[in-house]
Amino acid sequence: MKLKTKQAWTGVGFALPALLGVFIFYLIPYCISLYYGFTLQNQFVGFGNFAALMKSNTFWLSMKNTAIFSVIAIPLAIVIPLLISLFLSTFDKHTGFFSSLFLSPMIVPAASVIYVWQIFFTDYGVVNSLLQKLGIEPVVFFKGPWSMVLLIVIFVWKNCAYNIILFSAGLRKIPRDVREFAYLDGASRTQVLTKIVLPLLRPTTFFVFLLTVISSFKIFREAYLLYGMYPDEHVYMIQHFMNNNFNNLNYPRLSTASIVLSIFIIAVMLIMFRVERRSDIA
Amino acid sequence: MMKPISTRIRVIVTKKLLCLLLTLALVPLYCACSSGDTADSEQLTYYYSQEYRDDMAETIKRYNRWCSSHSTEDMKIKLVEFENYETMSQRLNIEVMAGGGPDLFSNYQDLPFEKMIQNGAFYDLNELIGNDTAQDKLDLSLYNQTILDAGVFDGKRYYLPAFYRVPVLVGDKAAFEKFNMPTQQGYHLTFDNMDEVFADYLQEPGGYRFMSSNTQNGGINADTVVFKLVNAQTDFENKTCSFDDGFKEKLELLTQLRELSQESQSESSGVTESDDTPILFQPVYSISNPIWMETLINLPEGVGDIPRVSDPVLYSYFEKDETTYSAAIADAIFVNAGTKKGDKVPAFLKYMLGEHLQNLYTGTDEEYWAGGGMDALPVLNSAFDSCIRTAYNMTGDYGEYLGVKDELSPATQALIDHIGHINSVELNYDLYKTNYDRNVAIPILQDYWDGKFNADKCADNLSSATKIYLLE
């Protein structure tokens, strides 16, 4: 008992710096945001700020674009690395080399990456020059729906490597015997994949999903560097809305939007955890 | 089972230590929140930086001296001085974001005023002035209503202008004749007729630069003409914009003129790198005060390196259309909606809009060069009349009074006529400083000028970004 108490306090002691950080830099500002969300010029306005936010066309535009981006980019950033990992797992050697190679986009600073992408995809860039030489109409990548495509491609490209490493590690944890027994029992490759590999890979997939969702919120860096503060309406993301309202010193709207967004993210995360737990029980 | 006493004591002590640690960790936070907090001061506060000219800070200094001499120390305004502009700007932004900040703001600060007005960040000055119980209550009917009402939105007065400027262009008649440009005084140059006016000049610039490319030149240069064109496509009040084919043509023409304004030009364009290169529109004449204009026209040697224009002709400064005559606010005061010291504001407003200061800053007072004003116009009608009367004064090389002229030069007279027609007022004279231009227009235009895309794409990008900006 004595030992347990001592261990508990030691644990608290070690966790304390992190807890303090969360308390000071997350919880207190969040509470302040809550206060601003319900006030205007230091006067309580109830849900007035929320009502104004719901009427904001730009808020809904940013939500729509963020949703489109998330629905397309997150699955792609999971499925493509999974397929590559499955492919790499068929090799007995040299997978480490490929994994390291794929990791390079993560190492290069965002600004440098964007500079290279600009060289490739501007109106007079490499890609359009090639298209023109092939007799194909040049594509305006920085305008219209193509701007979203470009952003998704950058996101998938940047996150592929890390997810490959995670999936590869997850695949290595699955014992070869299990698969070999399945093949001996007459299971096809598809059956082994869907009935054995993917279910056993579920914890890794969930972890990859969480990291990719978090990473998707960081795409603003690339979007900002590529398209600026006021981009094409197809790539005006929720982070643009927040950042611009910050610059415009519109703190009630900023606070309200951050509260709505945090509630949404917490809800999505809770659903995902519940789904994960249920599938574990099943 | 009860724990031994020694263990319980140890747990209690450890808990207390942890609580103490938690409390200590919060100390820096509270210190950060309270450091340099000026909101609790009994005085009104205003932030300014030494780095850039801030006439509002000068006005406040004068006001504080006036308060000292009139035994109204409690009405003084606390000036919080910052060594550099960036620090001040950061502090202002953080404090305003937190619902605080100084009590007074001015358009010398790079704040998103248009958006802040929408957000209700400023006090309704009509309410403050109306609540003033003093006998010498501010009578707004004595002022130029067109200029003063620029600060009125939806019936609320969010700022009070003290001085304004009327951008005009002045060039030499001989040069205008050389390029077959109109030579009548007060020619109404607009974005619609500029292609005709500059057709010959664009064909053969003849060694003339178009205008200054110096971005420090009081808000008028080749870049700001383009910013003005972009702003003219945008209806900020009704939140609409139109960047059509006509805009693209005008943008291309103005970009040509902008290139002809660069200090270093290739020989092929006909403009040389020589310091003596003549300029079609002299930047020093982008001055709206008739006294200043008259002085400059009559100075025998010109000002600094800029030669005197022997036969000046005045044009309006690229107006939106035939009916628009625009002006821009030079100094305006805003009051923080969160201020608890609103009762002290009317006294300062009365001083700022009072006869003494209005005359002083526009050059009709004995302290002729004081305050750094001179290039602006007063909003007080009587001070404006006095300004025109003073323009008739003949002065010597050292500013000594020599008598009264029978008539003003035709260019100055055209300027006065132009001022009489003002019907459109912008908050910022310097378009580099407006929130829209700084964050939306300039980055896109800069990319266009850097050759990243063509005029079509530039118009598309401006249209898309402006729509979002207007609705945000």
XYZ file of C-alpha atoms in Angstrom, chain A residues 1-2 5-6 9 12-13 16 20 23-24 28 36 40-42 56-58 61 118 122-124 140 142-143 229-234 236 240-241 244-254, chain B residues 3 7 10-11 14-15 18 21-22 25-26 29 92-93 96-99 111-112 115-116 119-121 336-338 340 435 439-440 444 451-454 457 460-461 464-465 467-469 471-472:
94
model
C 0.000 0.000 0.000
C 2.765 2.324 1.019
C 1.034 5.477 -2.800
C 4.659 6.373 -3.329
C 2.864 10.298 -6.265
C 1.968 12.487 -10.578
C 5.337 14.204 -10.123
C 3.095 17.363 -13.455
C 0.885 22.208 -15.980
C -3.427 23.604 -17.851
C -1.679 26.889 -18.632
C -6.930 28.408 -19.342
C -15.210 35.627 -25.268
C -19.174 41.234 -27.063
C -17.211 44.249 -25.868
C -17.191 42.730 -22.371
C -21.551 33.766 -41.828
C -21.199 32.567 -45.428
C -17.430 32.402 -45.164
C -17.603 27.938 -47.061
C 5.184 26.232 -57.363
C 2.311 27.452 -61.750
C 0.705 28.591 -65.000
C 4.117 28.658 -66.652
C -4.662 26.263 -63.981
C -3.902 27.470 -58.539
C -7.498 28.292 -59.389
C -4.407 34.670 -46.755
C -7.268 35.074 -49.203
C -7.107 32.067 -51.514
C -9.428 30.780 -54.204
C -12.828 29.954 -52.753
C -12.188 26.227 -53.330
C -10.576 28.600 -48.272
C -8.027 30.638 -43.167
C -11.245 31.741 -41.526
C -8.091 36.047 -40.945
C -10.452 36.727 -38.078
C -7.412 36.778 -35.808
C -5.790 39.364 -38.087
C -9.025 41.333 -38.188
C -9.072 41.332 -34.373
C -12.542 39.803 -34.437
C -12.048 37.902 -31.203
C -15.731 37.057 -30.508
C -16.024 35.356 -33.898
C -12.639 33.696 -33.540
C -2.910 4.334 6.998
C 2.236 8.116 5.778
C 3.688 12.604 4.153
C 0.764 12.480 1.706
C 3.271 16.194 -0.701
C -0.214 17.379 -1.703
C 2.095 20.092 -5.324
C 3.971 24.275 -7.240
C 0.770 24.646 -9.231
C 3.415 28.011 -12.016
C 0.503 30.387 -12.425
C 0.781 33.940 -16.129
C -2.033 46.720 -29.657
C -3.208 43.593 -31.448
C -7.469 44.511 -28.522
C -7.866 40.760 -29.070
C -8.171 40.367 -25.311
C -10.931 42.975 -25.207
C -5.262 48.289 -37.415
C -8.011 46.635 -39.478
C -13.356 45.202 -39.892
C -13.203 46.608 -36.365
C -17.242 44.195 -35.148
C -18.414 47.086 -32.979
C -14.948 47.653 -31.519
C -12.242 51.988 -27.781
C -15.752 50.627 -27.157
C -14.464 49.075 -23.948
C -14.509 53.240 -18.939
C -6.434 46.383 -44.340
C -3.760 41.768 -47.091
C -5.707 41.178 -50.296
C -1.880 39.484 -55.653
C 5.244 37.803 -63.723
C 3.737 34.832 -61.885
C 0.495 35.163 -63.842
C -1.233 37.322 -66.438
C -5.566 35.469 -63.665
C -9.731 36.293 -61.197
C -7.613 36.083 -58.058
C -12.114 35.560 -55.579
C -10.080 36.970 -52.690
C -15.411 38.267 -52.303
C -14.101 36.283 -49.357
C -12.667 39.406 -47.712
C -18.011 38.419 -46.546
C -15.556 37.377 -43.842
